Amino acid sequence: MPERYRSIIDVHVILERGNEILLLERQGTGYCDGMLHLPSGHLDEGEPVTEGAAREAYEEVGVRIDPTDLRLATVVHHRQRTDLARVGMFFATAHWDGEPYNAEPHKCGKLLWCDPTVLPSNTIDYPAAGINAYLTGTPLALHDW
């Protein structure tokens, strides 16, 4: 009997400030260095998705988010390679405690507040797909299938 399908679950946080969202420039990770991404990461074993998203926002940009303040903006089923797919849960919020700062300077070059309707050209395609789905109210997006 074939093994059940399993996928990596990613959590992404769209921090909303007026008409802008926060993006991070990756550096020193070996994956898309110099490109922009949302505060994000992998869900830990046994962790609810909203708690994972709040944890990642705290680890990466130092803000504390009550998981109940996160609203599910979209889900992106992303095919990273032919043999690897991921499910990205994109959450949005305009409510957090603290001022965002670069809490992981060994992984992040800088933080940028950007207009989500005109993303910088160096935004990674996967989070860009999630941001576009968030803007259009699309509950589920397929990316690179």
Short mmCIF file of N, CA, C and O in Angstrom, two decimals:
data_model
loop_
_atom_site.label_atom_id
_atom_site.label_comp_id
_atom_site.label_asym_id
_atom_site.label_seq_id
_atom_site.Cartn_x
_atom_site.Cartn_y
_atom_site.Cartn_z
N MET A 1 0.85 -1.18 0.00
CA MET A 1 0.00 0.00 0.00
C MET A 1 0.90 1.24 0.00
O MET A 1 1.83 1.36 0.80
N PRO A 2 0.63 2.20 -0.88
CA PRO A 2 1.47 3.41 -0.92
C PRO A 2 1.32 4.24 0.35
O PRO A 2 0.27 4.26 0.98
N GLU A 3 2.40 4.94 0.68
CA GLU A 3 2.39 5.80 1.86
C GLU A 3 1.47 7.00 1.62
O GLU A 3 1.36 7.49 0.50
N ARG A 4 0.82 7.46 2.66
CA ARG A 4 -0.04 8.63 2.53
C ARG A 4 0.78 9.85 2.16
O ARG A 4 1.90 10.02 2.60
N TYR A 5 0.18 10.71 1.38
CA TYR A 5 0.82 11.96 0.96
C TYR A 5 1.01 12.86 2.17
O TYR A 5 0.11 13.02 3.00
N ARG A 6 2.17 13.47 2.28
CA ARG A 6 2.47 14.44 3.33
C ARG A 6 3.08 15.67 2.68
O ARG A 6 3.78 15.56 1.69
N SER A 7 2.83 16.81 3.29
CA SER A 7 3.36 18.05 2.75
C SER A 7 3.89 18.92 3.88
O SER A 7 3.42 18.83 5.01
N ILE A 8 4.85 19.76 3.56
CA ILE A 8 5.34 20.76 4.50
C ILE A 8 4.27 21.84 4.61
O ILE A 8 3.70 22.28 3.60
N ILE A 9 4.00 22.28 5.84
CA ILE A 9 3.05 23.38 6.05
C ILE A 9 3.86 24.63 6.39
O ILE A 9 4.64 24.64 7.34
N ASP A 10 3.67 25.66 5.59
CA ASP A 10 4.31 26.95 5.82
C ASP A 10 3.26 27.91 6.38
O ASP A 10 2.09 27.85 6.00
N VAL A 11 3.71 28.81 7.25
CA VAL A 11 2.83 29.87 7.76
C VAL A 11 3.46 31.20 7.37
O VAL A 11 4.66 31.41 7.52
N HIS A 12 2.65 32.10 6.82
CA HIS A 12 3.08 33.41 6.35
C HIS A 12 2.22 34.46 7.04
O HIS A 12 1.01 34.26 7.20
N VAL A 13 2.83 35.59 7.39
CA VAL A 13 2.09 36.65 8.07
C VAL A 13 2.15 37.93 7.24
O VAL A 13 3.23 38.43 6.93
N ILE A 14 0.98 38.43 6.91
CA ILE A 14 0.85 39.71 6.21
C ILE A 14 0.53 40.76 7.26
O ILE A 14 -0.60 40.82 7.77
N LEU A 15 1.54 41.53 7.63
CA LEU A 15 1.34 42.63 8.58
C LEU A 15 0.87 43.84 7.79
O LEU A 15 1.57 44.33 6.91
N GLU A 16 -0.32 44.31 8.12
CA GLU A 16 -0.95 45.41 7.40
C GLU A 16 -0.75 46.72 8.17
O GLU A 16 -1.08 46.80 9.34
N ARG A 17 -0.22 47.72 7.49
CA ARG A 17 -0.09 49.06 8.05
C ARG A 17 -0.61 50.03 7.01
O ARG A 17 0.07 50.35 6.04
N GLY A 18 -1.85 50.47 7.18
CA GLY A 18 -2.48 51.31 6.17
C GLY A 18 -2.56 50.55 4.85
O GLY A 18 -3.11 49.46 4.80
N ASN A 19 -1.98 51.13 3.80
CA ASN A 19 -1.98 50.49 2.49
C ASN A 19 -0.69 49.74 2.20
O ASN A 19 -0.38 49.46 1.04
N GLU A 20 0.06 49.41 3.24
CA GLU A 20 1.34 48.73 3.06
C GLU A 20 1.37 47.42 3.83
O GLU A 20 0.62 47.22 4.78
N ILE A 21 2.28 46.54 3.39
CA ILE A 21 2.56 45.29 4.10
C ILE A 21 4.08 45.21 4.30
O ILE A 21 4.85 45.85 3.59
N LEU A 22 4.48 44.39 5.24
CA LEU A 22 5.90 44.26 5.57
C LEU A 22 6.54 43.09 4.82
O LEU A 22 6.01 41.98 4.85
N LEU A 23 7.66 43.36 4.16
CA LEU A 23 8.45 42.33 3.50
C LEU A 23 9.85 42.33 4.10
O LEU A 23 10.33 43.37 4.58
N LEU A 24 10.51 41.18 4.05
CA LEU A 24 11.85 41.01 4.56
C LEU A 24 12.78 40.61 3.43
O LEU A 24 12.40 39.79 2.58
N GLU A 25 13.97 41.17 3.41
CA GLU A 25 14.97 40.79 2.41
C GLU A 25 15.82 39.65 2.97
O GLU A 25 16.50 39.81 3.98
N ARG A 26 15.80 38.51 2.30
CA ARG A 26 16.55 37.33 2.75
C ARG A 26 18.04 37.54 2.52
O ARG A 26 18.43 38.11 1.52
N GLN A 27 18.83 37.04 3.45
CA GLN A 27 20.28 37.06 3.26
C GLN A 27 20.90 35.96 4.11
O GLN A 27 20.39 35.61 5.17
N GLY A 28 21.96 35.38 3.59
CA GLY A 28 22.73 34.39 4.34
C GLY A 28 22.05 33.07 4.58
O GLY A 28 22.47 32.30 5.44
N THR A 29 20.98 32.76 3.83
CA THR A 29 20.26 31.51 4.06
C THR A 29 20.54 30.46 2.99
O THR A 29 20.28 29.29 3.21
N GLY A 30 21.01 30.92 1.83
CA GLY A 30 21.20 29.99 0.72
C GLY A 30 19.95 29.77 -0.10
O GLY A 30 19.97 29.08 -1.11
N TYR A 31 18.81 30.33 0.31
CA TYR A 31 17.57 30.22 -0.44
C TYR A 31 17.08 31.63 -0.78
O TYR A 31 16.70 32.40 0.11
N CYS A 32 17.13 31.99 -2.02
CA CYS A 32 16.60 33.26 -2.53
C CYS A 32 17.18 34.48 -1.82
O CYS A 32 16.47 35.47 -1.60
N ASP A 33 18.46 34.41 -1.45
CA ASP A 33 19.09 35.56 -0.82
C ASP A 33 18.99 36.78 -1.73
O ASP A 33 19.13 36.67 -2.95
N GLY A 34 18.72 37.94 -1.14
CA GLY A 34 18.54 39.18 -1.89
C GLY A 34 17.12 39.40 -2.37
O GLY A 34 16.81 40.44 -2.94
N MET A 35 16.26 38.41 -2.12
CA MET A 35 14.87 38.53 -2.55
C MET A 35 13.98 38.78 -1.34
O MET A 35 14.38 38.58 -0.19
N LEU A 36 12.75 39.20 -1.62
CA LEU A 36 11.81 39.59 -0.56
C LEU A 36 10.78 38.51 -0.28
O LEU A 36 10.33 37.81 -1.18
N HIS A 37 10.43 38.41 0.99
CA HIS A 37 9.49 37.41 1.48
C HIS A 37 8.70 38.02 2.63
O HIS A 37 9.11 39.03 3.20
N LEU A 38 7.61 37.43 2.97
CA LEU A 38 6.85 37.80 4.17
C LEU A 38 7.50 37.18 5.40
O LEU A 38 8.24 36.19 5.28
N PRO A 39 7.20 37.69 6.59
CA PRO A 39 7.57 36.93 7.79
C PRO A 39 6.90 35.55 7.68
O PRO A 39 5.69 35.46 7.47
N SER A 40 7.70 34.50 7.80
CA SER A 40 7.14 33.17 7.54
C SER A 40 8.07 32.10 8.05
O SER A 40 9.20 32.36 8.45
N GLY A 41 7.58 30.88 8.01
CA GLY A 41 8.39 29.73 8.39
C GLY A 41 7.58 28.46 8.35
O GLY A 41 6.44 28.45 7.87
N HIS A 42 8.16 27.41 8.89
CA HIS A 42 7.50 26.10 8.90
C HIS A 42 6.72 25.93 10.19
O HIS A 42 7.14 26.39 11.24
N LEU A 43 5.64 25.23 10.08
CA LEU A 43 4.85 24.86 11.25
C LEU A 43 5.61 23.79 12.02
O LEU A 43 6.15 22.85 11.44
N ASP A 44 5.68 23.94 13.33
CA ASP A 44 6.33 22.93 14.17
C ASP A 44 5.36 21.79 14.48
O ASP A 44 4.13 21.98 14.47
N GLU A 45 5.89 20.63 14.76
CA GLU A 45 5.09 19.45 15.11
C GLU A 45 4.16 19.79 16.28
O GLU A 45 4.58 20.35 17.29
N GLY A 46 2.87 19.47 16.11
CA GLY A 46 1.89 19.66 17.18
C GLY A 46 1.46 21.09 17.42
O GLY A 46 0.76 21.38 18.38
N GLU A 47 1.84 22.02 16.53
CA GLU A 47 1.55 23.44 16.71
C GLU A 47 0.35 23.86 15.86
O GLU A 47 0.33 23.59 14.66
N PRO A 48 -0.65 24.53 16.43
CA PRO A 48 -1.74 25.06 15.62
C PRO A 48 -1.21 26.13 14.66
O PRO A 48 -0.28 26.86 14.99
N VAL A 49 -1.80 26.24 13.49
CA VAL A 49 -1.28 27.13 12.46
C VAL A 49 -1.25 28.59 12.91
O VAL A 49 -0.30 29.31 12.58
N THR A 50 -2.24 29.05 13.64
CA THR A 50 -2.24 30.45 14.08
C THR A 50 -1.12 30.71 15.09
O THR A 50 -0.49 31.77 15.07
N GLU A 51 -0.86 29.76 15.96
CA GLU A 51 0.23 29.92 16.92
C GLU A 51 1.58 29.89 16.20
O GLU A 51 2.50 30.63 16.55
N GLY A 52 1.70 29.04 15.18
CA GLY A 52 2.93 28.99 14.39
C GLY A 52 3.18 30.30 13.67
O GLY A 52 4.31 30.79 13.62
N ALA A 53 2.12 30.89 13.12
CA ALA A 53 2.27 32.17 12.41
C ALA A 53 2.68 33.27 13.39
O ALA A 53 3.58 34.06 13.11
N ALA A 54 2.04 33.31 14.55
CA ALA A 54 2.39 34.31 15.56
C ALA A 54 3.83 34.11 16.03
O ALA A 54 4.58 35.09 16.21
N ARG A 55 4.25 32.88 16.22
CA ARG A 55 5.63 32.58 16.64
C ARG A 55 6.62 33.07 15.60
O ARG A 55 7.62 33.70 15.92
N GLU A 56 6.37 32.76 14.33
CA GLU A 56 7.29 33.18 13.26
C GLU A 56 7.40 34.70 13.18
O GLU A 56 8.49 35.24 12.99
N ALA A 57 6.29 35.40 13.32
CA ALA A 57 6.33 36.88 13.30
C ALA A 57 7.19 37.39 14.45
O ALA A 57 7.99 38.32 14.26
N TYR A 58 7.06 36.79 15.61
CA TYR A 58 7.87 37.22 16.75
C TYR A 58 9.36 36.92 16.50
O TYR A 58 10.22 37.77 16.73
N GLU A 59 9.66 35.72 16.02
CA GLU A 59 11.05 35.33 15.79
C GLU A 59 11.72 36.20 14.73
O GLU A 59 12.89 36.54 14.85
N GLU A 60 10.99 36.56 13.68
CA GLU A 60 11.59 37.27 12.56
C GLU A 60 11.55 38.79 12.67
O GLU A 60 12.50 39.46 12.25
N VAL A 61 10.44 39.33 13.20
CA VAL A 61 10.33 40.80 13.25
C VAL A 61 9.99 41.34 14.63
O VAL A 61 9.70 42.53 14.78
N GLY A 62 10.02 40.50 15.65
CA GLY A 62 9.91 40.94 17.03
C GLY A 62 8.56 41.46 17.49
O GLY A 62 8.48 42.09 18.54
N VAL A 63 7.50 41.20 16.73
CA VAL A 63 6.18 41.66 17.17
C VAL A 63 5.40 40.50 17.78
O VAL A 63 5.56 39.35 17.38
N ARG A 64 4.60 40.84 18.76
CA ARG A 64 3.75 39.83 19.41
C ARG A 64 2.34 39.96 18.85
O ARG A 64 1.76 41.05 18.86
N ILE A 65 1.84 38.85 18.37
CA ILE A 65 0.50 38.80 17.79
C ILE A 65 -0.33 37.80 18.58
O ILE A 65 0.11 36.66 18.79
N ASP A 66 -1.51 38.21 18.99
CA ASP A 66 -2.46 37.27 19.58
C ASP A 66 -2.97 36.41 18.43
O ASP A 66 -3.50 36.95 17.44
N PRO A 67 -2.81 35.09 18.50
CA PRO A 67 -3.26 34.25 17.39
C PRO A 67 -4.71 34.48 16.98
O PRO A 67 -5.06 34.31 15.82
N THR A 68 -5.55 34.94 17.91
CA THR A 68 -6.95 35.20 17.56
C THR A 68 -7.10 36.44 16.69
O THR A 68 -8.17 36.66 16.11
N ASP A 69 -6.05 37.27 16.60
CA ASP A 69 -6.08 38.45 15.73
C ASP A 69 -5.67 38.14 14.30
O ASP A 69 -5.71 39.03 13.44
N LEU A 70 -5.27 36.90 14.05
CA LEU A 70 -4.89 36.50 12.69
C LEU A 70 -6.12 36.00 11.94
O LEU A 70 -6.88 35.19 12.47
N ARG A 71 -6.30 36.49 10.72
CA ARG A 71 -7.40 35.97 9.89
C ARG A 71 -6.77 35.26 8.68
O ARG A 71 -5.79 35.74 8.11
N LEU A 72 -7.34 34.14 8.33
CA LEU A 72 -6.83 33.39 7.19
C LEU A 72 -7.15 34.17 5.92
O LEU A 72 -8.30 34.43 5.61
N ALA A 73 -6.10 34.57 5.20
CA ALA A 73 -6.28 35.36 3.98
C ALA A 73 -6.39 34.46 2.76
O ALA A 73 -7.18 34.72 1.87
N THR A 74 -5.56 33.42 2.72
CA THR A 74 -5.59 32.48 1.59
C THR A 74 -4.73 31.27 1.93
O THR A 74 -3.95 31.29 2.88
N VAL A 75 -4.89 30.24 1.14
CA VAL A 75 -4.04 29.05 1.19
C VAL A 75 -3.44 28.89 -0.19
O VAL A 75 -4.14 28.97 -1.20
N VAL A 76 -2.13 28.67 -0.23
CA VAL A 76 -1.44 28.46 -1.51
C VAL A 76 -0.83 27.07 -1.49
O VAL A 76 -0.04 26.73 -0.61
N HIS A 77 -1.24 26.24 -2.46
CA HIS A 77 -0.60 24.93 -2.64
C HIS A 77 0.51 25.14 -3.67
O HIS A 77 0.25 25.37 -4.84
N HIS A 78 1.73 25.12 -3.17
CA HIS A 78 2.91 25.49 -3.95
C HIS A 78 3.74 24.25 -4.27
O HIS A 78 4.03 23.45 -3.39
N ARG A 79 4.10 24.13 -5.53
CA ARG A 79 5.00 23.05 -5.94
C ARG A 79 6.39 23.63 -6.08
O ARG A 79 6.69 24.35 -7.04
N GLN A 80 7.25 23.31 -5.11
CA GLN A 80 8.60 23.83 -5.10
C GLN A 80 9.48 23.12 -6.12
O GLN A 80 10.29 23.76 -6.79
N ARG A 81 9.32 21.81 -6.20
CA ARG A 81 10.00 20.97 -7.19
C ARG A 81 9.03 19.86 -7.58
O ARG A 81 7.99 19.71 -6.95
N THR A 82 9.38 19.08 -8.57
CA THR A 82 8.48 18.00 -8.98
C THR A 82 8.27 17.00 -7.85
O THR A 82 7.23 16.36 -7.78
N ASP A 83 9.24 16.89 -6.95
CA ASP A 83 9.13 15.93 -5.85
C ASP A 83 8.84 16.59 -4.50
O ASP A 83 8.90 15.94 -3.47
N LEU A 84 8.51 17.89 -4.48
CA LEU A 84 8.28 18.58 -3.21
C LEU A 84 7.21 19.65 -3.36
O LEU A 84 7.35 20.60 -4.15
N ALA A 85 6.14 19.48 -2.59
CA ALA A 85 5.07 20.48 -2.56
C ALA A 85 4.94 21.00 -1.13
O ALA A 85 5.35 20.36 -0.17
N ARG A 86 4.38 22.19 -1.01
CA ARG A 86 4.17 22.83 0.29
C ARG A 86 2.76 23.40 0.31
O ARG A 86 2.23 23.79 -0.74
N VAL A 87 2.18 23.50 1.49
CA VAL A 87 0.91 24.18 1.68
C VAL A 87 1.21 25.41 2.50
O VAL A 87 1.70 25.32 3.64
N GLY A 88 0.95 26.57 1.93
CA GLY A 88 1.19 27.84 2.61
C GLY A 88 -0.10 28.43 3.14
O GLY A 88 -1.03 28.67 2.38
N MET A 89 -0.13 28.64 4.44
CA MET A 89 -1.27 29.28 5.09
C MET A 89 -0.89 30.75 5.28
O MET A 89 0.07 31.05 5.99
N PHE A 90 -1.59 31.65 4.61
CA PHE A 90 -1.30 33.08 4.65
C PHE A 90 -2.31 33.76 5.57
O PHE A 90 -3.51 33.73 5.30
N PHE A 91 -1.80 34.36 6.64
CA PHE A 91 -2.63 35.06 7.61
C PHE A 91 -2.36 36.55 7.53
O PHE A 91 -1.23 36.97 7.28
N ALA A 92 -3.38 37.35 7.78
CA ALA A 92 -3.24 38.81 7.76
C ALA A 92 -3.70 39.38 9.10
O ALA A 92 -4.59 38.82 9.76
N THR A 93 -3.09 40.49 9.48
CA THR A 93 -3.50 41.21 10.68
C THR A 93 -2.98 42.64 10.63
O THR A 93 -1.93 42.90 10.05
N ALA A 94 -3.73 43.53 11.25
CA ALA A 94 -3.29 44.91 11.45
C ALA A 94 -3.06 45.16 12.94
O ALA A 94 -2.84 46.29 13.35
N HIS A 95 -3.11 44.09 13.74
CA HIS A 95 -3.00 44.21 15.20
C HIS A 95 -1.82 43.41 15.72
O HIS A 95 -1.76 42.18 15.54
N TRP A 96 -0.88 44.11 16.36
CA TRP A 96 0.25 43.45 17.01
C TRP A 96 0.83 44.40 18.04
O TRP A 96 0.54 45.60 18.03
N ASP A 97 1.65 43.85 18.91
CA ASP A 97 2.34 44.66 19.91
C ASP A 97 3.81 44.77 19.53
O ASP A 97 4.44 43.76 19.19
N GLY A 98 4.34 45.99 19.61
CA GLY A 98 5.74 46.24 19.30
C GLY A 98 5.91 46.82 17.92
O GLY A 98 4.99 46.78 17.09
N GLU A 99 7.09 47.37 17.70
CA GLU A 99 7.44 47.92 16.38
C GLU A 99 8.29 46.88 15.65
O GLU A 99 9.28 46.39 16.21
N PRO A 100 7.91 46.50 14.43
CA PRO A 100 8.72 45.51 13.71
C PRO A 100 10.17 45.95 13.56
O PRO A 100 10.45 47.13 13.28
N TYR A 101 11.07 45.02 13.77
CA TYR A 101 12.51 45.24 13.56
C TYR A 101 13.13 43.95 13.07
O TYR A 101 12.51 42.88 13.14
N ASN A 102 14.33 44.03 12.58
CA ASN A 102 15.03 42.86 12.06
C ASN A 102 15.55 42.03 13.23
O ASN A 102 16.62 42.28 13.75
N ALA A 103 14.78 41.04 13.64
CA ALA A 103 15.12 40.20 14.79
C ALA A 103 16.06 39.05 14.42
O ALA A 103 16.56 38.36 15.30
N GLU A 104 16.28 38.84 13.13
CA GLU A 104 17.19 37.78 12.67
C GLU A 104 18.17 38.35 11.64
O GLU A 104 18.11 37.99 10.46
N PRO A 105 19.09 39.21 12.06
CA PRO A 105 19.99 39.85 11.10
C PRO A 105 20.90 38.86 10.37
O PRO A 105 21.42 39.19 9.31
N HIS A 106 21.05 37.66 10.90
CA HIS A 106 21.84 36.64 10.21
C HIS A 106 21.07 36.00 9.05
O HIS A 106 21.64 35.31 8.22
N LYS A 107 19.74 36.26 8.97
CA LYS A 107 18.90 35.72 7.90
C LYS A 107 18.21 36.80 7.08
O LYS A 107 17.61 36.50 6.05
N CYS A 108 18.27 38.03 7.57
CA CYS A 108 17.51 39.11 6.95
C CYS A 108 18.39 40.35 6.79
O CYS A 108 19.06 40.75 7.74
N GLY A 109 18.35 40.94 5.59
CA GLY A 109 19.12 42.15 5.33
C GLY A 109 18.40 43.40 5.81
O GLY A 109 19.00 44.28 6.41
N LYS A 110 17.10 43.47 5.54
CA LYS A 110 16.34 44.66 5.93
C LYS A 110 14.85 44.37 5.85
O LYS A 110 14.43 43.37 5.26
N LEU A 111 14.09 45.27 6.45
CA LEU A 111 12.63 45.22 6.38
C LEU A 111 12.16 46.35 5.48
O LEU A 111 12.74 47.44 5.49
N LEU A 112 11.10 46.08 4.73
CA LEU A 112 10.54 47.10 3.82
C LEU A 112 9.02 47.10 3.92
O LEU A 112 8.39 46.04 3.82
N TRP A 113 8.45 48.28 4.11
CA TRP A 113 7.00 48.42 4.00
C TRP A 113 6.71 48.71 2.53
O TRP A 113 7.29 49.63 1.95
N CYS A 114 5.84 47.90 1.93
CA CYS A 114 5.59 47.99 0.48
C CYS A 114 4.10 48.03 0.19
O CYS A 114 3.29 47.46 0.93
N ASP A 115 3.77 48.61 -0.94
CA ASP A 115 2.41 48.58 -1.47
C ASP A 115 2.20 47.18 -2.05
O ASP A 115 2.90 46.80 -3.00
N PRO A 116 1.26 46.40 -1.51
CA PRO A 116 1.08 45.03 -2.01
C PRO A 116 0.55 44.95 -3.44
O PRO A 116 0.68 43.92 -4.09
N THR A 117 -0.01 46.05 -3.95
CA THR A 117 -0.52 46.04 -5.32
C THR A 117 0.59 46.26 -6.34
O THR A 117 0.38 46.03 -7.53
N VAL A 118 1.76 46.71 -5.87
CA VAL A 118 2.91 46.94 -6.74
C VAL A 118 4.14 46.37 -6.03
O VAL A 118 4.97 47.10 -5.50
N LEU A 119 4.22 45.05 -5.99
CA LEU A 119 5.32 44.40 -5.28
C LEU A 119 6.64 44.66 -5.99
O LEU A 119 6.70 44.70 -7.23
N PRO A 120 7.72 44.80 -5.24
CA PRO A 120 9.04 44.93 -5.87
C PRO A 120 9.34 43.71 -6.75
O PRO A 120 8.88 42.59 -6.46
N SER A 121 10.10 43.92 -7.81
CA SER A 121 10.38 42.84 -8.76
C SER A 121 11.17 41.69 -8.15
O SER A 121 11.14 40.58 -8.68
N ASN A 122 11.84 41.93 -7.02
CA ASN A 122 12.61 40.86 -6.40
C ASN A 122 11.84 40.14 -5.29
O ASN A 122 12.42 39.51 -4.42
N THR A 123 10.50 40.20 -5.35
CA THR A 123 9.67 39.42 -4.42
C THR A 123 9.63 37.98 -4.91
O THR A 123 9.41 37.72 -6.10
N ILE A 124 9.85 37.04 -4.02
CA ILE A 124 9.82 35.61 -4.36
C ILE A 124 8.42 35.27 -4.89
O ILE A 124 7.41 35.70 -4.33
N ASP A 125 8.36 34.46 -5.94
CA ASP A 125 7.08 34.12 -6.59
C ASP A 125 6.05 33.49 -5.66
O ASP A 125 4.86 33.80 -5.75
N TYR A 126 6.48 32.59 -4.79
CA TYR A 126 5.56 31.88 -3.89
C TYR A 126 4.81 32.85 -2.97
O TYR A 126 3.57 32.88 -2.97
N PRO A 127 5.50 33.69 -2.17
CA PRO A 127 4.74 34.64 -1.36
C PRO A 127 4.00 35.67 -2.22
O PRO A 127 2.91 36.12 -1.83
N ALA A 128 4.53 36.02 -3.38
CA ALA A 128 3.83 36.95 -4.26
C ALA A 128 2.48 36.36 -4.68
O ALA A 128 1.48 37.09 -4.76
N ALA A 129 2.44 35.06 -4.93
CA ALA A 129 1.18 34.39 -5.28
C ALA A 129 0.19 34.48 -4.11
O ALA A 129 -1.00 34.71 -4.31
N GLY A 130 0.69 34.31 -2.90
CA GLY A 130 -0.17 34.43 -1.72
C GLY A 130 -0.67 35.84 -1.51
O GLY A 130 -1.84 36.06 -1.17
N ILE A 131 0.19 36.82 -1.73
CA ILE A 131 -0.20 38.22 -1.58
C ILE A 131 -1.24 38.58 -2.63
O ILE A 131 -2.24 39.25 -2.34
N ASN A 132 -1.05 38.12 -3.86
CA ASN A 132 -2.03 38.37 -4.92
C ASN A 132 -3.38 37.74 -4.57
O ASN A 132 -4.43 38.37 -4.74
N ALA A 133 -3.37 36.51 -4.07
CA ALA A 133 -4.62 35.85 -3.68
C ALA A 133 -5.29 36.60 -2.52
O ALA A 133 -6.52 36.75 -2.50
N TYR A 134 -4.51 37.09 -1.60
CA TYR A 134 -5.01 37.92 -0.48
C TYR A 134 -5.69 39.17 -1.03
O TYR A 134 -6.79 39.53 -0.60
N LEU A 135 -5.05 39.83 -1.98
CA LEU A 135 -5.62 41.07 -2.54
C LEU A 135 -6.91 40.82 -3.31
O LEU A 135 -7.80 41.67 -3.30
N THR A 136 -7.02 39.70 -3.98
CA THR A 136 -8.18 39.41 -4.81
C THR A 136 -9.26 38.62 -4.07
O THR A 136 -10.31 38.34 -4.65
N GLY A 137 -8.98 38.25 -2.82
CA GLY A 137 -9.97 37.49 -2.05
C GLY A 137 -10.10 36.05 -2.51
O GLY A 137 -11.13 35.42 -2.30
N THR A 138 -9.05 35.52 -3.13
CA THR A 138 -9.06 34.14 -3.61
C THR A 138 -8.70 33.22 -2.45
O THR A 138 -7.60 33.31 -1.91
N PRO A 139 -9.61 32.33 -2.05
CA PRO A 139 -9.34 31.51 -0.86
C PRO A 139 -8.27 30.43 -1.05
O PRO A 139 -7.60 30.06 -0.10
N LEU A 140 -8.12 29.96 -2.29
CA LEU A 140 -7.14 28.91 -2.57
C LEU A 140 -6.47 29.21 -3.89
O LEU A 140 -7.12 29.45 -4.90
N ALA A 141 -5.13 29.18 -3.87
CA ALA A 141 -4.37 29.40 -5.10
C ALA A 141 -3.41 28.23 -5.31
O ALA A 141 -2.82 27.73 -4.35
N LEU A 142 -3.27 27.82 -6.55
CA LEU A 142 -2.29 26.81 -6.91
C LEU A 142 -1.11 27.54 -7.54
O LEU A 142 -1.32 28.41 -8.40
N HIS A 143 0.10 27.19 -7.14
CA HIS A 143 1.28 27.87 -7.66
C HIS A 143 2.29 26.86 -8.14
O HIS A 143 2.67 25.95 -7.41
N ASP A 144 2.71 27.00 -9.40
CA ASP A 144 3.72 26.16 -10.06
C ASP A 144 3.30 24.69 -10.22
O ASP A 144 4.14 23.81 -10.23
N TRP A 145 2.02 24.46 -10.39
CA TRP A 145 1.56 23.09 -10.67
C TRP A 145 1.45 22.91 -12.16
O TRP A 145 1.07 23.72 -12.89
#
